[in-house]
XYZ file of C-alpha atoms in Angstrom:
623
model
C 87.107 88.276 170.185
C 88.853 88.123 174.012
C 89.113 89.653 177.044
C 91.233 89.210 180.522
C 88.832 88.144 183.313
C 89.641 87.914 186.968
C 93.209 88.758 186.221
C 94.740 88.529 189.991
C 98.249 88.704 190.982
C 99.681 87.950 194.429
C 103.185 87.797 195.717
C 102.637 85.007 197.745
C 100.776 81.244 196.995
C 97.185 81.029 197.009
C 96.180 77.800 198.897
C 93.778 75.644 197.189
C 90.813 76.574 198.942
C 91.588 79.832 197.910
C 92.103 78.828 194.435
C 88.718 76.559 194.153
C 86.875 79.799 195.666
C 88.254 82.070 192.973
C 87.288 79.334 190.422
C 83.860 78.991 191.766
C 83.259 82.862 190.785
C 83.980 82.206 187.003
C 81.498 82.402 184.977
C 79.764 79.084 182.711
C 81.023 80.584 179.138
C 83.624 79.532 176.895
C 87.246 80.546 177.437
C 90.753 79.884 177.999
C 92.683 79.760 181.499
C 95.864 79.802 182.170
C 97.818 78.200 185.222
C 100.637 80.233 186.734
C 103.466 78.831 189.129
C 104.656 80.735 192.260
C 107.057 82.863 189.962
C 103.943 83.927 187.758
C 105.247 81.794 184.832
C 102.646 80.014 182.638
C 102.842 76.526 182.993
C 99.547 74.763 181.467
C 97.014 76.644 179.224
C 93.413 75.051 178.378
C 90.329 75.644 177.272
C 86.746 74.748 177.996
C 83.059 75.688 176.867
C 82.343 76.101 180.718
C 85.313 77.782 182.475
C 83.764 77.360 185.865
C 83.350 73.683 185.709
C 86.523 73.091 184.242
C 88.793 75.134 186.342
C 87.203 74.336 189.521
C 87.631 70.553 188.643
C 91.532 70.881 189.138
C 90.865 72.023 192.739
C 88.214 69.746 193.894
C 88.586 65.788 194.789
C 92.427 66.338 194.294
C 92.739 62.564 195.446
C 91.211 61.278 192.453
C 93.843 63.322 189.754
C 95.888 61.222 187.820
C 99.652 61.453 188.498
C 100.236 63.954 185.875
C 97.351 66.269 186.758
C 98.333 65.727 190.393
C 101.632 67.021 189.568
C 100.229 70.183 187.070
C 97.977 71.218 190.454
C 100.669 70.814 192.975
C 102.683 73.476 190.856
C 99.664 76.157 190.538
C 99.838 79.260 192.497
C 97.158 81.399 190.787
C 95.298 81.423 187.118
C 94.006 83.684 184.757
C 91.033 83.048 182.298
C 90.198 84.862 178.968
C 86.614 84.915 177.680
C 85.914 83.929 173.846
C 82.161 84.126 172.672
C 82.293 80.615 171.412
C 83.998 77.240 171.742
C 85.583 77.479 168.522
C 87.295 80.622 169.403
C 88.515 78.955 172.646
C 90.293 76.612 170.607
C 92.117 78.970 168.027
C 93.154 81.199 171.111
C 94.385 78.546 173.169
C 96.604 77.319 170.147
C 97.677 80.844 169.709
C 98.626 81.100 173.543
C 100.222 77.748 173.587
C 102.675 78.799 170.561
C 103.191 82.370 172.702
C 104.093 80.697 176.158
C 105.264 77.142 175.340
C 104.130 75.928 178.750
C 105.811 72.973 180.282
C 102.884 70.722 180.746
C 100.943 71.186 177.342
C 102.026 68.976 174.599
C 102.566 71.057 171.123
C 104.721 70.867 167.845
C 108.052 71.232 167.794
C 108.856 74.870 166.687
C 108.519 75.862 163.078
C 107.359 72.470 161.983
C 105.986 72.471 158.522
C 105.485 69.601 155.929
C 107.007 68.980 152.566
C 105.335 68.412 149.730
C 106.226 66.425 146.225
C 105.352 68.909 143.415
C 104.701 68.346 139.622
C 104.697 71.423 136.994
C 102.736 69.683 135.150
C 101.466 73.056 133.534
C 104.819 73.467 132.100
C 105.876 72.327 128.550
C 108.732 70.135 130.032
C 107.302 69.387 133.342
C 109.685 69.324 136.610
C 109.230 67.154 139.854
C 110.132 69.238 143.204
C 109.939 69.103 147.059
C 108.369 72.305 148.089
C 106.985 73.308 151.501
C 103.893 75.309 150.521
C 100.733 74.173 148.331
C 99.849 76.961 146.156
C 96.841 77.503 143.531
C 99.328 77.647 140.711
C 98.205 74.910 138.142
C 100.602 72.170 139.331
C 99.868 69.072 141.130
C 101.002 68.502 144.593
C 101.146 65.311 146.506
C 101.412 64.682 150.461
C 102.093 65.925 152.747
C 105.032 64.229 153.809
C 106.457 63.690 157.352
C 109.682 64.803 156.201
C 112.026 66.027 153.542
C 113.869 63.002 153.707
C 110.886 60.818 152.862
C 109.479 63.254 150.439
C 113.383 63.421 148.498
C 113.932 59.703 149.023
C 110.506 59.097 146.831
C 111.449 62.048 144.261
C 115.118 60.309 143.553
C 113.634 57.088 143.378
C 111.038 58.400 140.721
C 113.414 60.239 138.925
C 115.719 57.288 138.212
C 112.643 55.303 137.487
C 111.180 57.550 134.760
C 114.726 58.897 133.848
C 113.882 62.417 134.745
C 116.885 64.964 134.531
C 118.288 65.797 138.169
C 120.272 68.749 136.426
C 119.376 72.765 136.752
C 118.930 73.014 133.155
C 115.962 75.276 132.222
C 114.103 73.255 129.056
C 113.338 74.251 126.540
C 115.758 76.813 126.801
C 118.448 74.604 127.019
C 118.124 72.038 124.884
C 120.988 71.412 122.371
C 123.211 73.646 124.345
C 125.476 71.115 126.071
C 126.669 67.491 125.478
C 124.547 65.212 127.599
C 125.816 64.121 130.985
C 126.951 60.726 132.456
C 123.676 59.949 133.741
C 122.162 60.072 130.122
C 125.085 57.675 128.672
C 124.437 55.074 131.697
C 120.350 55.242 131.118
C 119.151 56.989 133.974
C 118.072 60.226 132.199
C 116.329 60.219 129.064
C 118.053 62.899 127.880
C 115.768 66.192 127.188
C 118.899 68.231 126.659
C 119.825 66.327 123.533
C 116.285 67.292 121.900
C 115.438 63.682 121.278
C 112.398 64.008 123.662
C 109.416 65.985 122.589
C 107.347 68.232 125.262
C 103.990 66.001 124.651
C 106.556 62.588 125.080
C 108.100 64.172 128.468
C 104.554 65.285 129.417
C 103.349 61.680 129.162
C 106.343 60.702 131.125
C 104.815 63.015 134.007
C 101.384 61.857 133.455
C 102.551 58.050 134.931
C 104.569 59.785 137.449
C 101.158 61.545 138.457
C 99.562 57.863 138.437
C 101.802 56.462 140.500
C 102.170 59.194 143.031
C 98.428 59.066 143.078
C 98.318 56.023 144.151
C 97.898 54.017 140.732
C 100.398 51.844 140.370
C 99.074 49.208 138.551
C 98.275 51.455 136.011
C 102.117 52.546 135.592
C 103.470 48.994 136.110
C 101.094 47.834 133.028
C 102.555 50.719 130.920
C 106.069 49.868 131.506
C 105.449 46.201 131.015
C 104.140 46.536 127.898
C 107.091 49.013 126.552
C 109.573 46.401 128.358
C 107.848 43.388 125.853
C 107.636 45.684 122.903
C 111.393 46.407 123.220
C 112.310 42.868 123.909
C 110.330 41.470 120.781
C 112.168 43.987 118.743
C 115.565 42.821 120.101
C 116.114 46.415 121.744
C 117.471 44.450 124.912
C 118.978 47.384 126.854
C 115.851 49.154 126.795
C 113.660 46.484 127.827
C 116.492 45.666 130.616
C 115.929 49.397 131.376
C 112.041 48.989 131.906
C 112.743 45.963 133.886
C 115.057 47.695 136.268
C 112.283 50.610 136.475
C 109.658 48.187 137.622
C 111.469 46.746 140.170
C 112.855 50.012 141.741
C 108.934 51.170 141.873
C 107.505 47.849 143.500
C 110.067 48.456 145.842
C 108.728 51.892 146.868
C 105.520 50.811 146.410
C 105.566 47.490 148.593
C 106.198 50.534 151.572
C 103.273 52.096 150.684
C 100.667 49.424 152.561
C 97.270 49.570 150.507
C 94.243 50.370 153.173
C 91.355 51.610 151.356
C 89.836 51.742 147.574
C 91.843 54.057 145.197
C 91.521 57.981 145.700
C 90.424 57.475 149.212
C 92.399 60.541 150.968
C 92.404 59.875 154.776
C 94.379 60.748 157.751
C 94.326 58.191 160.521
C 95.269 59.016 164.143
C 95.887 56.843 167.267
C 97.325 57.447 170.839
C 99.158 55.018 173.337
C 99.709 56.504 176.890
C 101.865 54.341 179.356
C 103.520 55.695 182.550
C 106.799 57.030 180.756
C 105.243 58.905 177.948
C 102.422 59.199 175.394
C 102.507 58.544 171.661
C 100.366 60.011 169.012
C 100.684 58.533 165.567
C 99.161 59.448 162.252
C 98.963 57.572 159.184
C 98.672 59.616 156.020
C 96.451 57.841 153.409
C 96.824 59.355 150.152
C 95.244 57.309 146.740
C 94.047 54.117 149.067
C 97.646 53.609 150.188
C 99.632 54.772 153.438
C 102.146 57.024 151.789
C 103.800 58.189 155.134
C 103.658 58.098 158.730
C 104.613 60.311 161.832
C 104.726 60.231 165.476
C 105.122 62.432 168.371
C 106.093 61.350 171.898
C 105.228 63.496 174.871
C 106.974 62.891 178.368
C 105.281 61.791 181.284
C 104.786 65.495 182.684
C 102.445 66.556 179.928
C 99.015 66.409 180.384
C 97.051 64.730 177.552
C 93.364 64.837 178.024
C 90.756 65.425 175.758
C 91.136 69.129 175.402
C 94.824 68.995 175.173
C 94.527 66.376 172.415
C 91.924 68.314 170.199
C 94.230 71.378 170.824
C 96.831 69.441 169.780
C 95.351 68.512 166.560
C 94.292 71.851 165.632
C 97.778 72.878 165.973
C 98.958 69.632 163.889
C 96.657 70.846 160.862
C 97.079 74.657 161.506
C 100.640 74.290 160.015
C 99.456 72.059 156.836
C 98.711 73.246 153.581
C 96.475 70.487 152.951
C 93.891 68.788 154.994
C 92.031 65.362 153.902
C 88.405 65.490 154.005
C 88.058 62.317 156.422
C 90.235 62.286 159.690
C 89.826 58.737 161.593
C 90.702 58.719 165.305
C 91.290 55.550 167.695
C 89.886 57.358 170.489
C 86.791 58.801 171.482
C 86.123 62.719 171.423
C 83.020 64.246 172.619
C 80.447 65.303 170.118
C 81.520 69.454 171.630
C 85.000 68.872 170.746
C 84.630 66.869 167.672
C 82.638 69.325 166.348
C 84.964 72.562 167.294
C 87.415 70.792 166.040
C 85.635 69.858 162.567
C 84.485 73.413 162.422
C 87.868 74.983 162.777
C 89.356 72.525 160.043
C 86.594 73.653 157.891
C 87.597 77.246 157.990
C 91.065 76.641 157.178
C 90.203 73.893 154.519
C 87.576 75.602 152.501
C 85.405 72.490 152.908
C 83.927 70.083 155.418
C 86.344 67.617 157.293
C 84.813 64.901 158.744
C 86.395 63.896 162.386
C 85.339 60.569 162.877
C 85.474 57.558 165.640
C 85.201 54.274 164.047
C 83.586 51.705 166.548
C 83.508 48.567 164.011
C 84.287 47.438 160.564
C 87.155 47.853 158.305
C 87.972 51.447 159.517
C 88.243 50.297 162.761
C 90.584 47.666 162.248
C 92.860 50.478 160.533
C 92.438 52.134 163.486
C 93.926 49.275 165.411
C 96.773 48.986 163.109
C 97.661 52.627 163.766
C 97.314 52.175 167.600
C 99.736 49.139 167.498
C 102.706 51.185 165.833
C 102.222 53.935 168.222
C 102.590 51.432 170.935
C 105.810 49.804 169.197
C 107.074 53.483 168.484
C 106.545 54.538 172.108
C 108.401 50.883 173.107
C 111.099 51.769 170.737
C 111.345 55.550 172.067
C 111.264 54.232 175.712
C 114.095 51.741 175.011
C 116.230 54.607 173.264
C 115.131 57.048 176.063
C 116.813 54.758 178.812
C 119.907 53.975 176.810
C 120.531 57.970 176.430
C 120.113 58.192 180.010
C 122.412 55.934 180.792
C 125.013 57.589 178.479
C 124.258 61.042 180.524
C 124.744 59.651 183.804
C 128.305 58.210 182.534
C 129.038 61.617 181.363
C 128.577 63.088 184.408
C 130.718 60.374 186.266
C 133.314 60.940 184.368
C 133.296 64.501 184.332
C 132.533 64.593 187.936
C 129.110 66.945 187.712
C 126.673 67.415 190.372
C 123.532 66.797 187.905
C 122.892 64.477 184.992
C 123.175 66.883 182.071
C 119.929 66.649 180.551
C 120.099 69.865 178.896
C 123.539 70.211 176.660
C 124.729 73.345 175.045
C 127.520 72.970 172.195
C 129.350 75.897 170.490
C 131.596 76.185 167.512
C 133.265 79.369 165.545
C 133.170 79.059 162.192
C 134.937 81.991 159.321
C 135.709 82.782 155.904
C 139.155 84.282 156.659
C 138.349 87.833 158.710
C 134.889 87.717 157.245
C 131.610 86.624 158.062
C 132.706 85.234 161.599
C 129.804 82.858 162.791
C 129.295 81.328 166.376
C 126.630 78.300 166.501
C 124.647 77.047 169.227
C 123.252 73.672 169.197
C 121.024 72.235 171.978
C 120.667 68.665 173.128
C 118.013 67.474 175.393
C 117.964 64.165 177.148
C 120.285 62.984 174.528
C 118.457 64.126 171.289
C 119.242 67.078 169.134
C 116.391 69.876 169.922
C 116.391 72.163 166.585
C 114.183 74.951 168.710
C 117.584 75.174 170.649
C 119.834 76.083 167.842
C 121.159 79.640 167.588
C 123.802 81.802 165.306
C 125.440 84.587 166.458
C 126.837 86.921 163.851
C 130.432 88.034 165.432
C 130.754 91.716 165.045
C 132.905 93.208 168.253
C 135.463 91.089 167.651
C 138.564 92.001 165.018
C 140.248 89.708 162.637
C 140.285 85.809 163.460
C 140.282 85.389 167.144
C 138.350 82.194 167.943
C 138.551 82.775 171.816
C 137.167 86.451 171.958
C 134.421 85.250 169.513
C 133.208 82.428 171.121
C 133.270 84.812 174.422
C 131.079 87.163 172.478
C 128.722 84.378 171.443
C 128.318 83.177 174.894
C 127.838 86.300 176.565
C 125.208 87.228 174.303
C 123.338 83.629 175.276
C 123.216 84.345 178.623
C 122.041 88.200 178.328
C 118.893 86.495 178.252
C 118.009 84.936 181.541
C 114.439 83.673 180.576
C 116.076 81.118 178.282
C 116.359 77.611 180.135
C 119.850 77.201 181.220
C 121.885 74.001 180.144
C 123.701 71.663 182.714
C 126.724 71.359 180.652
C 128.560 73.395 177.966
C 130.391 72.052 175.431
C 132.875 73.874 173.412
C 134.867 72.729 170.082
C 138.202 73.534 171.116
C 140.654 72.767 173.612
C 141.782 73.917 177.326
C 142.400 77.566 176.322
C 138.516 77.798 175.028
C 137.769 76.326 178.287
C 139.334 78.722 180.784
C 138.264 81.733 178.842
C 134.452 80.739 178.875
C 134.859 79.576 182.611
C 136.042 82.918 183.632
C 133.408 84.791 181.624
C 130.515 82.516 183.186
C 132.031 83.278 186.717
C 132.026 86.859 186.154
C 128.408 86.357 185.314
C 127.653 84.478 188.195
C 126.721 81.552 186.072
C 127.544 78.465 188.181
C 127.558 75.940 184.909
C 130.473 73.297 183.788
C 132.465 73.705 180.721
C 134.261 71.085 178.891
C 136.103 71.079 175.270
C 135.605 68.462 172.735
C 139.234 67.719 171.617
C 139.919 66.613 167.939
C 142.648 64.397 166.509
C 145.043 65.154 163.710
C 142.357 63.951 161.356
C 139.875 66.413 162.868
C 137.709 63.739 164.456
C 136.694 63.575 168.319
C 139.304 62.044 170.785
C 138.847 63.291 174.086
C 137.031 65.706 176.902
C 138.923 68.617 178.540
C 138.638 71.265 181.081
C 141.328 73.947 181.875
C 143.756 71.654 183.069
C 143.984 68.058 181.460
C 142.082 65.985 179.196
C 139.772 63.110 180.037
C 139.835 59.931 177.683
C 136.659 59.039 176.097
C 138.095 56.194 173.814
C 136.862 53.195 175.802
C 133.685 54.732 176.820
C 131.854 53.716 173.233
C 128.309 55.062 174.222
C 129.916 58.270 175.978
C 132.361 58.750 172.597
C 129.398 58.071 170.293
C 126.863 60.832 171.681
C 130.157 63.060 172.190
C 130.983 62.563 168.403
C 127.860 63.427 167.131
C 127.403 66.394 169.420
C 130.462 67.564 167.738
C 129.754 67.119 164.025
C 126.228 68.101 164.622
C 127.598 71.650 165.618
C 130.371 71.967 163.028
C 127.905 71.041 160.396
C 125.199 73.604 161.752
C 127.769 76.176 162.343
C 129.654 75.977 158.799
C 126.441 75.734 156.912
C 125.156 79.121 158.644
C 128.569 80.805 157.586
C 128.571 79.247 154.124
C 125.052 81.172 153.780
C 126.139 84.072 154.988
C 129.004 84.289 152.953
C 126.824 83.398 149.967
C 124.852 86.238 150.810
C 127.994 88.351 151.468
C 129.320 87.744 147.644
C 125.919 88.234 145.791
C 125.559 91.567 147.444
C 129.263 92.678 146.815
C 128.897 91.342 143.388
C 126.003 94.007 142.782
C 128.355 96.955 144.569
C 130.512 96.489 141.794
C 127.709 98.287 139.757
C 128.219 102.053 139.536
C 125.916 104.071 141.895
C 124.561 100.755 143.687
C 125.588 100.358 147.607
C 124.403 97.824 150.166
C 120.908 98.765 150.656
C 120.168 99.370 146.913
C 121.826 95.775 146.102
C 119.791 94.548 148.811
C 116.811 95.467 147.579
C 117.338 94.199 144.194
C 118.169 90.651 145.697
C 115.045 90.858 147.497
C 112.819 91.806 144.339
C 114.345 89.422 141.996
C 115.166 86.337 144.756
C 118.783 86.443 143.626
C 121.532 87.501 141.510
C 120.300 85.560 138.559
C 116.902 87.189 138.940
C 118.703 90.583 138.827
C 120.795 89.789 135.880
C 117.848 88.309 133.701
C 115.259 91.510 134.950
C 114.502 94.033 131.961
C 115.365 97.848 132.542
C 111.821 98.745 133.645
C 111.514 96.141 136.121
C 114.457 97.108 137.575
C 113.682 100.898 137.712
C 110.180 99.641 139.640
C 112.170 98.522 142.623
C 111.902 101.075 145.590
C 114.990 103.052 145.470
C 116.809 102.606 142.181
C 116.538 104.833 139.251
C 116.317 104.722 135.827
C 120.368 105.582 135.633
C 120.856 103.024 137.920
C 118.729 100.277 136.156
C 120.751 101.328 132.882
C 124.062 100.391 134.801
C 123.051 97.217 136.003
C 121.816 96.209 132.814
C 125.363 97.463 131.300
C 127.224 95.746 134.053
C 125.853 92.035 133.544
C 126.047 92.543 129.558
C 129.392 93.414 129.855
C 130.101 90.304 132.253
C 128.538 88.170 129.749
C 131.056 89.142 126.726
C 133.847 88.562 129.168
C 132.578 85.211 129.902
C 131.991 84.366 126.316
C 135.583 85.558 125.355
C 137.286 83.122 128.136
C 135.112 80.351 126.714
């Protein structure tokens, strides 16, 4: 599809005239260009249907460049290009290269970004409502995508309470009548499927109402619940009537958050862009069933290039990680016909149907785009105000700790363990006062014997700085005291890395109290913004490290449980867990399925069956 072209590497910087001359010899064909700095690092990736014209534009009429483009050009020492057959191939290649090289001047999604959906398993006798990451062709109904799991779970929890859906993990109809109903049933928050009083048909009718609600037809659901309430009231069933009334209220409250903007069943995304001298904000409103069900905003710093090529590339990346693409995307900003058609063609390849990318210039659709643009402007204003507050706090931290630079990039470390097993070190990254999930890491401590926090911390940070290509922080914070700081300062001094290190000290209630170097504590009790930022960092690194250690311990327990089976060692246990998705899956598997796993013999399968049968007998006796 593509091939390298004019790849030249030189030890000295090439001046603008030489870059212009090199660009003038490029072909007028589609492709991707990679701008490099003096160290050979790729700082910007772009695409064009005519490489010569596009690349030449960077080195021509430099005085007319925007501030952002001028800053980019001032850092370019060389460039490479890659030819493609079509502009569509160029956009796809550009997207892959941006993900691979993460150039500093490109706008891009956060690493690992994916979008949750609400799933109704309507093909089951007793359907379930779930939050999932993938949209599959499995006969279920999917709604979304939503901008984050918090939004999806908020909707699911509201729907569960409003419709009386169980939130337990019972398997229906298998578990009907096996246990007494829980408290939720007693207080009217659950319809009590486990009691056997709700048939499969009745339960599916409830899920039909849920499907209507999530699909944008609240009026139908409200009418149905109102009729139930009136019937209950007329028949002196006052508790049932009150329950219907409360359900209508909770659903109405949720529905009010979803502004109706279009005809029922319309599905489209509306995208607007706002830019000022401090940042650029791209906001997306997701319209499902004629209503705005969710929104999402992306903010890029003032140093990022936000031109037509960059925006079309970002939009392709945005939709490349989503399982569902609506048939219509409205833009509040124009894209040239070539860019719009190229984006539409790529989205059609992924979606399997035509995706109409439009720039409405009048009427109701234009008004909708303006509404989203107003939201983008408002979001940018709030973002800038928060950024200013965070920057003031970072400046104060630098003053308190006597730092030479403002700590725009902070790394925090913690150690968590389960006895002397599953010792895990965690690292989180804070950039400009905000948690950067792409900089989170865990290190499984292997070379340290027993519970030795200092040695474990030393091993983790030594491994972290064995990767010099990763950007170094301006400040390191440790969840620990003076001794921890002393150990890590000595380590970094030996490595020749001059990064300041401080400890986050806790009080007797395990809450943040102060910062410390290897000699004395620095009180932050009266520095409220500083205290709040350090407190959040300490809580987050503790949460992250403990969650990773707990996950490792849980995995270890599952594996060790299988290793209790005669003839099953670590490798076979791992193979079984992988094949059946966990311990419960292995326990439920039959002999033939077990023996079909690579490395598992008939004898092994028999041993596993016997082990779980005996375990079940023991549990039955104890109960």
